[in-house]
Short mmCIF file of C-alpha atoms in Angstrom, two decimals:
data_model
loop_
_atom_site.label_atom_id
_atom_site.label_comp_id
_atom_site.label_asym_id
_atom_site.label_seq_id
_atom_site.Cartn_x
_atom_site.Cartn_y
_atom_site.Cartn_z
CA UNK A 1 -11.32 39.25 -22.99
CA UNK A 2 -9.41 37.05 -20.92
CA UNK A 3 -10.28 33.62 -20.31
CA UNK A 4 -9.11 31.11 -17.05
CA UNK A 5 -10.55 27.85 -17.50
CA UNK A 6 -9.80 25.28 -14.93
CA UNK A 7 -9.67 21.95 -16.15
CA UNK A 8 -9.07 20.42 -19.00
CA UNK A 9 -11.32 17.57 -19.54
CA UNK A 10 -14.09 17.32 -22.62
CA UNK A 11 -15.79 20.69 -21.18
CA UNK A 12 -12.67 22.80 -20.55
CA UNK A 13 -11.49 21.78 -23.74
CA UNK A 14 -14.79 22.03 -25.57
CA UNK A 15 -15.03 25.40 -23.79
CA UNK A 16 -11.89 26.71 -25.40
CA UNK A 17 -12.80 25.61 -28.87
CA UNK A 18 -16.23 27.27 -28.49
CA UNK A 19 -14.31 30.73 -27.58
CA UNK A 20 -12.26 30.23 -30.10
CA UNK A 21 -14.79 29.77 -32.40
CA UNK A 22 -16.45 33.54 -31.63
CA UNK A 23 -13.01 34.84 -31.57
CA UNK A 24 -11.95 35.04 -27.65
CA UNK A 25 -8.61 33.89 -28.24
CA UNK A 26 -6.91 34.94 -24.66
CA UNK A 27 -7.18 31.56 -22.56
CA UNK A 28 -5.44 29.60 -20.21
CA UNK A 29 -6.72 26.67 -19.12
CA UNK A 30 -5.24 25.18 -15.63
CA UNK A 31 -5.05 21.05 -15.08
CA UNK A 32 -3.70 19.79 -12.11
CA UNK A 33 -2.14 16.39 -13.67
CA UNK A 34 1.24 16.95 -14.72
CA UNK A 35 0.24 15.48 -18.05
CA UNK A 36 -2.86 14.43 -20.02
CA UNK A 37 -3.39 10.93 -20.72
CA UNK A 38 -6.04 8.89 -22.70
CA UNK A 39 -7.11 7.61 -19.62
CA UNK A 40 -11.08 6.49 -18.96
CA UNK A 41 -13.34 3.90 -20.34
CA UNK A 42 -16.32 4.32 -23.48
CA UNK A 43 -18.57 7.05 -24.21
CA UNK A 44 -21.73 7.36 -25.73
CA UNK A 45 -21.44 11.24 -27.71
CA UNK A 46 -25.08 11.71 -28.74
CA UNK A 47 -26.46 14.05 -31.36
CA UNK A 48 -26.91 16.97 -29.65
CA UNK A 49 -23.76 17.37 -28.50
CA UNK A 50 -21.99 15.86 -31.81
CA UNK A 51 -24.13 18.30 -33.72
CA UNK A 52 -22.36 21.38 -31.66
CA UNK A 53 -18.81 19.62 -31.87
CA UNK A 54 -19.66 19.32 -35.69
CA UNK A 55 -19.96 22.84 -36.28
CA UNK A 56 -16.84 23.73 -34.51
CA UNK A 57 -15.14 21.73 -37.41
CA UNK A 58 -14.59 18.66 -35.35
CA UNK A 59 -16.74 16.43 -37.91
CA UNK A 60 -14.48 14.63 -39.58
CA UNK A 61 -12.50 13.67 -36.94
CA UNK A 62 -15.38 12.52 -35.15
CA UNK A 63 -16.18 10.16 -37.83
CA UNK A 64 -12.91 8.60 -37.54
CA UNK A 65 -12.57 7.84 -34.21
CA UNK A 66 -16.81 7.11 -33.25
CA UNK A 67 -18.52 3.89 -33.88
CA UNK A 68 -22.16 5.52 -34.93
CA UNK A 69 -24.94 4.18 -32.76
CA UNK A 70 -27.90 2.40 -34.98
CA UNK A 71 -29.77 0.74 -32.33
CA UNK A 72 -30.55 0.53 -28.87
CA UNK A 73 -31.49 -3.43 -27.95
CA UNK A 74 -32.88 -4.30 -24.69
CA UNK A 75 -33.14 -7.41 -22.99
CA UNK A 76 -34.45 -8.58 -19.60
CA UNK A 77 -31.70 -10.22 -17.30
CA UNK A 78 -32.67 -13.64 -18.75
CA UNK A 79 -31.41 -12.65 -22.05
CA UNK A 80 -34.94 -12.68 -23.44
CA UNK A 81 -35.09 -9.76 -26.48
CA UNK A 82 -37.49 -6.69 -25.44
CA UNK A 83 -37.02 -4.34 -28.80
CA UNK A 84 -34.78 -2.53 -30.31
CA UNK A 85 -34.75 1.19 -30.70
CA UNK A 86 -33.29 3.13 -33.55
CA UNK A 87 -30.68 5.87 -32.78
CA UNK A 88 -28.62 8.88 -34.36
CA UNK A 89 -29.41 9.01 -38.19
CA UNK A 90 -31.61 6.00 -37.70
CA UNK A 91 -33.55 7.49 -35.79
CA UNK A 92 -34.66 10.69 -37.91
CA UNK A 93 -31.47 13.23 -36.54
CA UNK A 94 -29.58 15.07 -38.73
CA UNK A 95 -26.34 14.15 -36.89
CA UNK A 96 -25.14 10.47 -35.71
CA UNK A 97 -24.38 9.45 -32.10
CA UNK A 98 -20.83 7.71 -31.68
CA UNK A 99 -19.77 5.49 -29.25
CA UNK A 100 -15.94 6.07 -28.55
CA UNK A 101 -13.25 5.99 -26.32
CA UNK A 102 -13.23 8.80 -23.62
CA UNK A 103 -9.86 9.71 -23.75
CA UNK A 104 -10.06 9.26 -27.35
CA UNK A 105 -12.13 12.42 -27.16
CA UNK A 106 -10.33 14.27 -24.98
CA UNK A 107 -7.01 13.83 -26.64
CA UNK A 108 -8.96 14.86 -30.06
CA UNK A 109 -10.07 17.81 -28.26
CA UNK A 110 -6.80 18.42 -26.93
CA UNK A 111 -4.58 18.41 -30.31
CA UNK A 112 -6.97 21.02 -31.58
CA UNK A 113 -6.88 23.24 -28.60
CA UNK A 114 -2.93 23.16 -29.48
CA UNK A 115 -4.08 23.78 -33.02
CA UNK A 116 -6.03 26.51 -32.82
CA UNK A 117 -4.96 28.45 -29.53
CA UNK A 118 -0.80 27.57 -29.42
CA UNK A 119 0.50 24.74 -27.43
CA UNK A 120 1.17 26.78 -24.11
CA UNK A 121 -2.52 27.37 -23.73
CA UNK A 122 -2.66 24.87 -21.34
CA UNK A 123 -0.52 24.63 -18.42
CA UNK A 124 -0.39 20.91 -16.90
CA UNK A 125 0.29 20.24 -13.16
CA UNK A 126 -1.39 23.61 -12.37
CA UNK A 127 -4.06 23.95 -9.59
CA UNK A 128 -6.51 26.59 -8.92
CA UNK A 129 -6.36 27.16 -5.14
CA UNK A 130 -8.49 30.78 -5.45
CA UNK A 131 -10.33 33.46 -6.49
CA UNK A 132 -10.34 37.46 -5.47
CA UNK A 133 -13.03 40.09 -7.52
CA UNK A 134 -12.30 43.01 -7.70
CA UNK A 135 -15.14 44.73 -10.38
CA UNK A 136 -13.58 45.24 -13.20
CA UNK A 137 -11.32 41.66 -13.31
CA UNK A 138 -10.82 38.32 -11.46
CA UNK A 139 -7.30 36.92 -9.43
CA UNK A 140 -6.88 33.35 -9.87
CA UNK A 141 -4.51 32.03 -7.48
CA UNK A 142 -3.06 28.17 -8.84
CA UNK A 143 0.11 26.16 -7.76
CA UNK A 144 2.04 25.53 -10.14
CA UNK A 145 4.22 22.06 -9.67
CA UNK A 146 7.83 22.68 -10.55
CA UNK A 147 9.57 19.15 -10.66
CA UNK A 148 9.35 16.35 -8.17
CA UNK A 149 9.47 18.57 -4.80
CA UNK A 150 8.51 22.56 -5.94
CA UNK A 151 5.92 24.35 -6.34
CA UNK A 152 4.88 27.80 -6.77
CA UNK A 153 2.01 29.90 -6.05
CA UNK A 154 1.25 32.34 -8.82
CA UNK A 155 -1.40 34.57 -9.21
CA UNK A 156 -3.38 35.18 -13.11
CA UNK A 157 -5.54 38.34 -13.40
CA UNK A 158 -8.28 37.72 -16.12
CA UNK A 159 -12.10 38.90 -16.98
CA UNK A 160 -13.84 35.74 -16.22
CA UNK A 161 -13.05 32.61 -14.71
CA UNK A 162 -14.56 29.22 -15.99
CA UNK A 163 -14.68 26.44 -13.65
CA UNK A 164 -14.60 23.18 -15.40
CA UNK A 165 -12.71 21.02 -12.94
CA UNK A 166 -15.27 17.81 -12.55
CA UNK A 167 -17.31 16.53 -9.52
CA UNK A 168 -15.15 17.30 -6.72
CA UNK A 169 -14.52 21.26 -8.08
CA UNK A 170 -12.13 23.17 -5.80
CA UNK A 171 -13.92 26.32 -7.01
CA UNK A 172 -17.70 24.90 -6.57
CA UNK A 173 -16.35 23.96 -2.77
CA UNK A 174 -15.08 27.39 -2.34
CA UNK A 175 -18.36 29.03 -3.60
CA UNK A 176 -20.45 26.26 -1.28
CA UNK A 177 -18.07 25.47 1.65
CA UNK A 178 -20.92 23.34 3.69
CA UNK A 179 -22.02 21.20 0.65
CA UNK A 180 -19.54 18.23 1.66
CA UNK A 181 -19.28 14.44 -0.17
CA UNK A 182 -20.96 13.22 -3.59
CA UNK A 183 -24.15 12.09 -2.84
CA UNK A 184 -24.26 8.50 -3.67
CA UNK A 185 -27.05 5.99 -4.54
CA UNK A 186 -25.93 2.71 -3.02
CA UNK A 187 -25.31 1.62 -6.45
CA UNK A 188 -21.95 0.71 -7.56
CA UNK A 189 -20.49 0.27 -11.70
CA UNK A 190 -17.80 -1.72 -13.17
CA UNK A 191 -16.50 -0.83 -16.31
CA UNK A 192 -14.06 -2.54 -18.57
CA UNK A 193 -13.36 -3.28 -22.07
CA UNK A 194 -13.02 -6.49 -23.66
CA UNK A 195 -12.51 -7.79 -27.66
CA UNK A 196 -15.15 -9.64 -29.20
CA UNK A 197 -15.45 -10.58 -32.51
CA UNK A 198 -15.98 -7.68 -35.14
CA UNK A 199 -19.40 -9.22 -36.51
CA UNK A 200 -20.61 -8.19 -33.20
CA UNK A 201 -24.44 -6.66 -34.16
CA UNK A 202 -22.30 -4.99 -37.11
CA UNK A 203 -20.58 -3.11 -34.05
CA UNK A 204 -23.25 -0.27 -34.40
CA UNK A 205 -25.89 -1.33 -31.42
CA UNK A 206 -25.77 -0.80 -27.95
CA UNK A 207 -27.49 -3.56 -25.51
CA UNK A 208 -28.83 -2.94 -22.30
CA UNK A 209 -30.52 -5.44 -19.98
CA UNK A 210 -31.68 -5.75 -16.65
CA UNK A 211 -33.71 -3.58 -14.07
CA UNK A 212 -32.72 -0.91 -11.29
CA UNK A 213 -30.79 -3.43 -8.84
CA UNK A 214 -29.01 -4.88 -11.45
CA UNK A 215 -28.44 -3.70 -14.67
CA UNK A 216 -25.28 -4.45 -18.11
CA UNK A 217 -24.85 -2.33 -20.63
CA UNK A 218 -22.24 -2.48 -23.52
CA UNK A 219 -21.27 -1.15 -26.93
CA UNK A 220 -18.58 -1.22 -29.27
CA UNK A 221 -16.06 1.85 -28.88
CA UNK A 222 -13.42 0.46 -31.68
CA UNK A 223 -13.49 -1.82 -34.62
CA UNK A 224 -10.79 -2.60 -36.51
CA UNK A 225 -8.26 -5.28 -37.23
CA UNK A 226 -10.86 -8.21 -37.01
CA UNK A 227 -11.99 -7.44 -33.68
CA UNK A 228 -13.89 -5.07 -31.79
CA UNK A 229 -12.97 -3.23 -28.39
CA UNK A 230 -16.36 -4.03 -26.60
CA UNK A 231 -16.74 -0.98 -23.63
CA UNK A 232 -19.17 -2.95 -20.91
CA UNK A 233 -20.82 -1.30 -17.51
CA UNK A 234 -21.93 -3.53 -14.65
CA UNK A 235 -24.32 -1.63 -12.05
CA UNK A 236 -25.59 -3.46 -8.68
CA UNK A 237 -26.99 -1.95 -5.84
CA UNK A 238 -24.85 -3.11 -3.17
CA UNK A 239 -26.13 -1.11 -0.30
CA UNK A 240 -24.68 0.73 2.58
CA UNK A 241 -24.22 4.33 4.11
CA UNK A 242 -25.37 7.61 1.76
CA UNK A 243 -21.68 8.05 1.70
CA UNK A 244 -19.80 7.21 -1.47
CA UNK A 245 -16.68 4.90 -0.95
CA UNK A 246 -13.70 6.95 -0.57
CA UNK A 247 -11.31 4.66 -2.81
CA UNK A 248 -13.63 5.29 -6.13
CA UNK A 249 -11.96 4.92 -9.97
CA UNK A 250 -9.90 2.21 -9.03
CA UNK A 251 -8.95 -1.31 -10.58
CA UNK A 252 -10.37 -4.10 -8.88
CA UNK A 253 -10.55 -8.13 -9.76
CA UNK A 254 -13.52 -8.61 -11.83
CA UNK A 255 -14.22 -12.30 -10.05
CA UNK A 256 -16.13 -10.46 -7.43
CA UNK A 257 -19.23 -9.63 -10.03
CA UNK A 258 -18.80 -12.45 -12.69
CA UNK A 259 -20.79 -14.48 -10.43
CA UNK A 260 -23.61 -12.29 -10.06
CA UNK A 261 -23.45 -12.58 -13.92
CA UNK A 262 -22.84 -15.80 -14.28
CA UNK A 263 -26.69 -16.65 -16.61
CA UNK A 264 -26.62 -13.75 -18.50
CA UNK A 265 -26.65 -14.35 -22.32
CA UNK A 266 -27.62 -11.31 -24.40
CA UNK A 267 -28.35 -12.52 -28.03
CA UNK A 268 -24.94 -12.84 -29.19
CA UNK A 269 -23.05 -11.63 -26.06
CA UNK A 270 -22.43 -13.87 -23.61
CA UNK A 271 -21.33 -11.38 -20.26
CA UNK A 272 -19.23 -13.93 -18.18
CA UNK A 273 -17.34 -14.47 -21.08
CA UNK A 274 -16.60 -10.79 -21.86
CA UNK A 275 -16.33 -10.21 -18.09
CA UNK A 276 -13.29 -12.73 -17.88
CA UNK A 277 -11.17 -11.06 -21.57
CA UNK A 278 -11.66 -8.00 -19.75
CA UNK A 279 -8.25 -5.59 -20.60
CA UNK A 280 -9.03 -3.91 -16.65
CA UNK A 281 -12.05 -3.50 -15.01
CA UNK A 282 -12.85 -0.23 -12.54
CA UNK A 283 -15.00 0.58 -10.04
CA UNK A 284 -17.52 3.97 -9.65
CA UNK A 285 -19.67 4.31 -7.14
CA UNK A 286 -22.79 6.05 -8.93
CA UNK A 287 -22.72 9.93 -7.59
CA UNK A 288 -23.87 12.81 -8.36
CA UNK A 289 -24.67 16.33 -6.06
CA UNK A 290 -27.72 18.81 -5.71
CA UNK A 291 -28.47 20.88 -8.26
CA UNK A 292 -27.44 24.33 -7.30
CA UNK A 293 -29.48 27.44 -6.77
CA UNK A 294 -26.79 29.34 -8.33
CA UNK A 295 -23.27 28.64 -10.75
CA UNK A 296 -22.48 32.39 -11.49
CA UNK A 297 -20.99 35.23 -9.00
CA UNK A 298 -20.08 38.42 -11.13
CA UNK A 299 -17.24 37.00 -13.13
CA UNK A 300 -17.04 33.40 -11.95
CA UNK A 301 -19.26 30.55 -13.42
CA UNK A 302 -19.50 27.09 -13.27
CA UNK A 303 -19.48 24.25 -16.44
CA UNK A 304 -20.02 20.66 -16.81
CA UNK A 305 -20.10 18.29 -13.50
CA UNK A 306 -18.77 20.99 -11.71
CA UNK A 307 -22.08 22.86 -12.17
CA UNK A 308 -24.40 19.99 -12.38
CA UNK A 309 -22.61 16.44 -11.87
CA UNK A 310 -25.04 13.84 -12.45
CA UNK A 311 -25.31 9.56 -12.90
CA UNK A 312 -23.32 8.97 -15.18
CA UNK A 313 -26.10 6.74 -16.90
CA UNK A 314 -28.34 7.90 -20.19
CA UNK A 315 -24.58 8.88 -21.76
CA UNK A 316 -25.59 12.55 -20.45
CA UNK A 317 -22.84 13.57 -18.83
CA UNK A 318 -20.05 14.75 -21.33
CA UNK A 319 -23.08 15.51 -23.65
CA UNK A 320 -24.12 18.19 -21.56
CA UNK A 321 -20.25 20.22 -20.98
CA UNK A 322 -20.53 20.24 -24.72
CA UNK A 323 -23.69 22.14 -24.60
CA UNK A 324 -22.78 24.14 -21.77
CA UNK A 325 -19.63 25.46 -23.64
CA UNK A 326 -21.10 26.22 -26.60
CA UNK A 327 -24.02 28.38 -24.96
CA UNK A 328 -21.73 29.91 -22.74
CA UNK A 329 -19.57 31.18 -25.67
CA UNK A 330 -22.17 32.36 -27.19
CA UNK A 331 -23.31 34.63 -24.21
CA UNK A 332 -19.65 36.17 -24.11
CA UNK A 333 -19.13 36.74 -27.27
CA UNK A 334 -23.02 38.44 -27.69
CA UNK A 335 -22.66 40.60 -24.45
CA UNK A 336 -20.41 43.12 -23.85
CA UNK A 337 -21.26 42.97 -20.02
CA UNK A 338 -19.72 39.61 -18.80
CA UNK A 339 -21.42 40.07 -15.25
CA UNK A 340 -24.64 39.61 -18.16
CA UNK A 341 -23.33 37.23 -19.81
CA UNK A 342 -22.69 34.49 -17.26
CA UNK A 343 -26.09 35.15 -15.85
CA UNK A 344 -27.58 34.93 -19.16
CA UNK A 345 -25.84 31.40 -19.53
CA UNK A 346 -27.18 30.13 -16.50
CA UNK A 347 -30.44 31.18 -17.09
CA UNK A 348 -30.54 28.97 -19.85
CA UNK A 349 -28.69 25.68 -18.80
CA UNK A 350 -29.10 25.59 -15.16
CA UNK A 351 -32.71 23.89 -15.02
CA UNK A 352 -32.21 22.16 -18.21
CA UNK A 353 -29.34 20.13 -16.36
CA UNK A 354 -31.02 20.44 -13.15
CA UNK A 355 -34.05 18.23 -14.87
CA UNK A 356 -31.51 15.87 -16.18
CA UNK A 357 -29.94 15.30 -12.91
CA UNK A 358 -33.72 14.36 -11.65
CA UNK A 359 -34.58 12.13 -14.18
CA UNK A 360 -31.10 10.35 -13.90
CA UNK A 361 -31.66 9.64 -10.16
CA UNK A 362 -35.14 8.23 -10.98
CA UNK A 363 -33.29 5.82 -14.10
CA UNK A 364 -35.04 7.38 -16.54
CA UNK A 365 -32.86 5.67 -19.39
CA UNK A 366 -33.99 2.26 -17.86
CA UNK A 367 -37.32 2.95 -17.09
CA UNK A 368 -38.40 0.69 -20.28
CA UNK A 369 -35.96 -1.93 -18.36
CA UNK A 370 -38.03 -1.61 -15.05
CA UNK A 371 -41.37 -2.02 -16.27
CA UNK A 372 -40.57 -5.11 -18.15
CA UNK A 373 -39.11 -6.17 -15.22
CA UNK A 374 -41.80 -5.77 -13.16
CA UNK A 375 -44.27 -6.96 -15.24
CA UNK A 376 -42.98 -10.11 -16.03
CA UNK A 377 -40.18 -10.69 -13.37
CA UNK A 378 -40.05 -14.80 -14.68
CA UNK A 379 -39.07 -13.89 -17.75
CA UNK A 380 -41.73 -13.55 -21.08
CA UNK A 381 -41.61 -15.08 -24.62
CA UNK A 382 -42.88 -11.88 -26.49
CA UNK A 383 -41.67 -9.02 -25.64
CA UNK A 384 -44.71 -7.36 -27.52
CA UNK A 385 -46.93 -8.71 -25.18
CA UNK A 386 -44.84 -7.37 -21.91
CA UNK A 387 -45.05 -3.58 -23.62
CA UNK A 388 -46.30 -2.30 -26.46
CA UNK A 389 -44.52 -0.23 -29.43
CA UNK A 390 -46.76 3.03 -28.09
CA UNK A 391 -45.24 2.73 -24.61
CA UNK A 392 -41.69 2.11 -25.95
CA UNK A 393 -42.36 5.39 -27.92
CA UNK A 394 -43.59 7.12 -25.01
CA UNK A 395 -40.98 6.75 -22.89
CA UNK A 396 -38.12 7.00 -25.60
CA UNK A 397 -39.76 10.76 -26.49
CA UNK A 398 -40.10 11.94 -23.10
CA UNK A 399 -36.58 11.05 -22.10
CA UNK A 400 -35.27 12.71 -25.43
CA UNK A 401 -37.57 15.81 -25.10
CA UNK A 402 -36.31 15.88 -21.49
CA UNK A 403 -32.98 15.60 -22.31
CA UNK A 404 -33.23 18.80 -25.28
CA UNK A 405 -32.36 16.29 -27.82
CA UNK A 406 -35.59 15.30 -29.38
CA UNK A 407 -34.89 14.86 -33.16
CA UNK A 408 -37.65 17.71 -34.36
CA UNK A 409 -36.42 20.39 -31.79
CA UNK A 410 -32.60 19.74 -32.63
CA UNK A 411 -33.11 19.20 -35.89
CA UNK A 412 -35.16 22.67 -36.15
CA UNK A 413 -33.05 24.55 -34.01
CA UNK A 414 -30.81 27.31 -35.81
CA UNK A 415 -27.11 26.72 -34.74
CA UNK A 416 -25.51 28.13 -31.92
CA UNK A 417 -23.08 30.57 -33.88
CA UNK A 418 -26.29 31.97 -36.38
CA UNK A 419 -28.74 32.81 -33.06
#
């Protein structure tokens, strides 16, 4: 069978590994920058999607580049302590979440892509313009960028074409020409990273304060040599028009939202502080699109946040390629029919992610944050007496359960390549 993949971030990449792993060795995978870069800011991998990179041998070098996650510790913007959740193996899974570098991950995922499927398997500065059926195979029509000033339009016949090429998908616009801009929530996120010391809540907790309007979260993505690489997210509703800023992902002077931050102590971190030994601070609007009544057309389907791009909050995101990957492998590999196959696969993960993209537009990951909040918007001296242990429960297992990453039901679940 062979494979186009367009894109080459964590779901291309995780795609090709997946094939690989059920023996559909004949991919290429397109990405339009003329190289790959560790670029990005932190990650939160958590254990449903470690447990699937885990079986495709990646274990081990997970562990060496993650931070596991123990705990979850919230705090209301007044720096007053809520509770503190447990997470990964804390928490009863069988598999750790890690808190890492982005394109730590990525470049991980690359090297073994090179590993596994030859180094030409995928072909930088290449974009996919295209697509013609014609039953029994799929045209892909890229340019290829040949130096400074050329470029070449070349045309790759293969069974099935994979479209993993992020929120603003060429081949999701093609499919849905009227859908137009990102849908965008008014809010906007900085991220940066900044060192701390390395005794920083044993660099295995992630904090997370606030409410809705205004909201910090950070965790430790590196720890060595004495010091920690702290990865920190800023979100503020600023207001404005339903459409997203045009200039998004780009580097801006972190003096504008230190002041907005200016009280906030949080236990041991103290944010203006960490704002100001920032190593470059970025700007995201908060976006995400409709879920779609559709991601596959005969041989074409669609993967990751060019299927389902959602808020990048509740470290869902990249979480979800992974899974998508892995259960679309499986399909191909199980189905001779690849018209089946792809249908098969979104059967299974298009309302799943659809739910997800719901519940992230609602905040469900803060929802313990906004009830706090509102309950006690002064401020509280117990946190036990603001909500109690049953409620955190509550909402923790019906975000999880939401999610597909409840501990019993991934824990119990037989793994993708034995099903």
């Amino acid at each position: 069978m062979r494979v186009f993949i367009a894109g080459a971030g964590v779901g291309g990449l995780s795609t090709a590994l997946s094939l690989d792993a059920v023996g559909l060795r004949d991919i290429t995978i397109a990405e339009t920058a003329p190289e790959i870069r560790p670029l990005g800011v932190g990650i939160n991998l958590l254990p449903h999607a470690v447990r699937e990179l885990s079986e495709l041998g990646l274990g081990p070098e997970l562990e060496a580049r993650g931070l596991p996650v123990d705990y979850m510790a919230y705090y209301d913007q007044y720096g007053n302590h809520i509770c503190s959740t447990p997470r990964g193996l804390k928490a009863g899974y069988r598999w750790p979440q890690y808190s890492l570098h982005r394109g730590d991950l990525q470049m991980m995922l690359l090297r073994e892509v090179h590993r596994r499927l030859g180094s030409d398997v995928v072909q930088t500065g290449t974009t996919v313009r295209g697509f013609e059926q014609w039953g029994d195979r799929i045209d892909v029509e890229v340019t290829e960028q040949r130096g400074a000033q050329t470029s070449a339009s070349v045309t790759h016949a293969a069974d099935v074409l994979i479209a993993a090429d992020g929120i603003n998908s060429t081949v999701r616009s093609l499919l849905y020409p009227t859908e137009g801009s990102p849908r965008w929530n008014q809010c906007v996120m900085w991220r940066g990273t900044s060192r701390v010391d390395n005794d920083f809540l044993d660099a295995r907790t992630v904090i997370f304060a606030g409410h809705h309007d205004q909201r910090f979260m950070a965790y430790p993505i590196r720890n060595h040599d004495g010091e920690v690489i702290l990865n920190w997210i800023a979100t503020m509703r600023v207001g404005g028009s339903d459409l997203a800023p045009e200039d998004w992902n780009r580097r801006v002077d972190p003096e504008q939202i230190i002041e907005s931050y200016r009280s906030w102590t949080l236990g041991p971190l103290h944010v203006p502080s960490v704002m100001e030994s920032n190593e470059g601070v970025y700007e995201y609007p908060m976006t995400d699109r409709d879920p779609l009544p559709r991601w596959s057309f005969d041989r074409l389907t669609l993967l990751g946040d060019a299927a389902h791009p959602m808020y990048p909050t509740g470290s869902q995101g990249s979480s979800q390629a992974v899974l998508d990957a892995r259960v679309l492998a499986k399909e191909l590999h199980s189905n001779p029919d690849v018209v089946t196959s792809l249908k098969l696969y979104e059967d299974k993960r298009m309302e799943a992610t659809a739910q997800v993209v719901r519940s992230n537009r609602q905040m469900a990951d803060a929802r313990l944050l906004q009830i706090v909040h509102e309950r006690a918007p002064r401020g509280f001296v117990d946190g036990r007496e603001v909500i109690s242990e049953a409620e955190v429960r509550e909402i923790t297992d019906t975000y999880q359960v939401m999610a597909g990453f409840d501990p019993e039901t991934l824990n119990g679940r037989p793994s993708m390549a034995s099903k």
